[in-house]
C-alpha atoms as an extended CHARMM CRD file, in Angstrom:
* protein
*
        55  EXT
         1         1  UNK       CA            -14.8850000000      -20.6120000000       26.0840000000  PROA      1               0.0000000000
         2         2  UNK       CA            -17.9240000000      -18.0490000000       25.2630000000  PROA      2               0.0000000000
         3         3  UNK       CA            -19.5980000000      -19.6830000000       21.8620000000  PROA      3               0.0000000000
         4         4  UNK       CA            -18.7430000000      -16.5540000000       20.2620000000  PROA      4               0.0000000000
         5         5  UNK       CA            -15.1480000000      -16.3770000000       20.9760000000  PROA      5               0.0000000000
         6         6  UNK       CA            -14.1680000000      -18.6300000000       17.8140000000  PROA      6               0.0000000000
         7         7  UNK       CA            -16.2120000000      -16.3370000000       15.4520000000  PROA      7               0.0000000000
         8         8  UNK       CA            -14.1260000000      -13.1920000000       16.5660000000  PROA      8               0.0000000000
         9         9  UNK       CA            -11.2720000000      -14.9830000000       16.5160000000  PROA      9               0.0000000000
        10        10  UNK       CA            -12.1400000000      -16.1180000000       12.7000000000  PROA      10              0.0000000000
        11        11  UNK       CA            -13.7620000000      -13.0130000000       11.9520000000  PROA      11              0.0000000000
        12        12  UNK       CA            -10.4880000000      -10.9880000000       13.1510000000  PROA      12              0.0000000000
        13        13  UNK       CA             -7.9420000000      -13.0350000000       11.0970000000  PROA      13              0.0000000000
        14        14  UNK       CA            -10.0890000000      -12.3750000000        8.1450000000  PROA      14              0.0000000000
        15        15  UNK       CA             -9.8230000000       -8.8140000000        8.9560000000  PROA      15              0.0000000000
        16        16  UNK       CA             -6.1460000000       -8.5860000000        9.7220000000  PROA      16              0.0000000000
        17        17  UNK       CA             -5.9160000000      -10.3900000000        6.2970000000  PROA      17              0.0000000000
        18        18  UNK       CA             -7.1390000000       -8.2400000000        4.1120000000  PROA      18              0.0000000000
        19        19  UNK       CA             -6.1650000000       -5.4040000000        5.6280000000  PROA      19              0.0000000000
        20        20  UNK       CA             -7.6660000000       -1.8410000000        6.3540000000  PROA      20              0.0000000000
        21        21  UNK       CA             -8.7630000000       -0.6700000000        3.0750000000  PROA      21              0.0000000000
        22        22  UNK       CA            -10.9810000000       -3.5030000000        2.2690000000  PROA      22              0.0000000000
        23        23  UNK       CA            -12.1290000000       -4.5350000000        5.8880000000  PROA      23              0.0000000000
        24        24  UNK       CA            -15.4300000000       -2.3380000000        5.4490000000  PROA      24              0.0000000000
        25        25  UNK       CA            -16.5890000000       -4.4250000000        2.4900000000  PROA      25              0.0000000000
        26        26  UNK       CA            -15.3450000000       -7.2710000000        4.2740000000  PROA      26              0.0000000000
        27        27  UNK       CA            -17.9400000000       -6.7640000000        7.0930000000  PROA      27              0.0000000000
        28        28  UNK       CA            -20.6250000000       -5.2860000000        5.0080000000  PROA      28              0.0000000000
        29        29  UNK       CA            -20.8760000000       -8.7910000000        3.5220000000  PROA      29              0.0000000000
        30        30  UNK       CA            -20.2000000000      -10.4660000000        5.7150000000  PROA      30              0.0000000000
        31        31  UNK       CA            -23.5370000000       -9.0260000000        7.6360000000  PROA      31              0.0000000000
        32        32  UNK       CA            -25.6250000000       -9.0080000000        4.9290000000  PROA      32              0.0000000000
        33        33  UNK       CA            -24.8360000000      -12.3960000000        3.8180000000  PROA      33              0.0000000000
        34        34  UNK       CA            -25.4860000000      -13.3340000000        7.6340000000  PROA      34              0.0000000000
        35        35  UNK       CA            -28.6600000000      -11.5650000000        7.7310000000  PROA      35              0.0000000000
        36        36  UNK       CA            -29.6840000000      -13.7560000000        4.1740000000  PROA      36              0.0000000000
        37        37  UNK       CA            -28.3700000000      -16.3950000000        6.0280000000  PROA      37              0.0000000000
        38        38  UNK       CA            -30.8480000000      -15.3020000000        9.3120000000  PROA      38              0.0000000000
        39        39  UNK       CA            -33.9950000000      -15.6410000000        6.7520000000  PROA      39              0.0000000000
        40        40  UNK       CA            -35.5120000000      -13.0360000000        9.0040000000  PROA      40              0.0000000000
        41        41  UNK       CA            -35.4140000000       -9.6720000000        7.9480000000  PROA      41              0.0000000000
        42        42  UNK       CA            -36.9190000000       -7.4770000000       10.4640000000  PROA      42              0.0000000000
        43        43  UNK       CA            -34.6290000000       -9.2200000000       13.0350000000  PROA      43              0.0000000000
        44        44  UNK       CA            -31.2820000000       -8.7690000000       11.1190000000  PROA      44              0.0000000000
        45        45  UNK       CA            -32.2030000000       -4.9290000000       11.2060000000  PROA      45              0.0000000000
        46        46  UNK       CA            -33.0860000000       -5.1340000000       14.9100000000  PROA      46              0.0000000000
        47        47  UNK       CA            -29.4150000000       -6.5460000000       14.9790000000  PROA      47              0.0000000000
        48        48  UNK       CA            -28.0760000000       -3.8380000000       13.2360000000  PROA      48              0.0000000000
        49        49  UNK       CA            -29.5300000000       -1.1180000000       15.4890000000  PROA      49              0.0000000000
        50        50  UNK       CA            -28.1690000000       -2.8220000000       18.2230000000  PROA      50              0.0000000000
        51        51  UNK       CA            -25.2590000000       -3.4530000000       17.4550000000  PROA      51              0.0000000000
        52        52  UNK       CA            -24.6240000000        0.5340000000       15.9860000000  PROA      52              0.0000000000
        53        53  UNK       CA            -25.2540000000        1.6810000000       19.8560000000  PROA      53              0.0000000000
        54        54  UNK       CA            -22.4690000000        2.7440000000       22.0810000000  PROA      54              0.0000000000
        55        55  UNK       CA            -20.0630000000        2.5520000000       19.4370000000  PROA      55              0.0000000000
């Protein structure tokens, strides 16, 4: 199992909970509360970038 797989998995039940409408707040704190979590800054915004390409 990839070490990420049970974080989707958790991350998508969360989203099919609460449904569309609230699913961008959902993520939006879930990433910045991540980020906190991080303690690095500079690196949670190199995240970000990243993860905004190819989308």
């Amino acid at each position: 199992m990839n070490p990420a797989e049970p974080l989707y998995e958790a991350l998508a039940a969360h989203l099919d909970q609460l449904g569309e409408a609230q699913a961008p707040l959902f993520l939006a704190k879930a990433a910045l509360a991540l980020a906190e979590a991080l303690g690095d800054g500079e690196r949670a915004l190199g995240i970000f970038r990243d993860c905004a390409k190819d989308l």
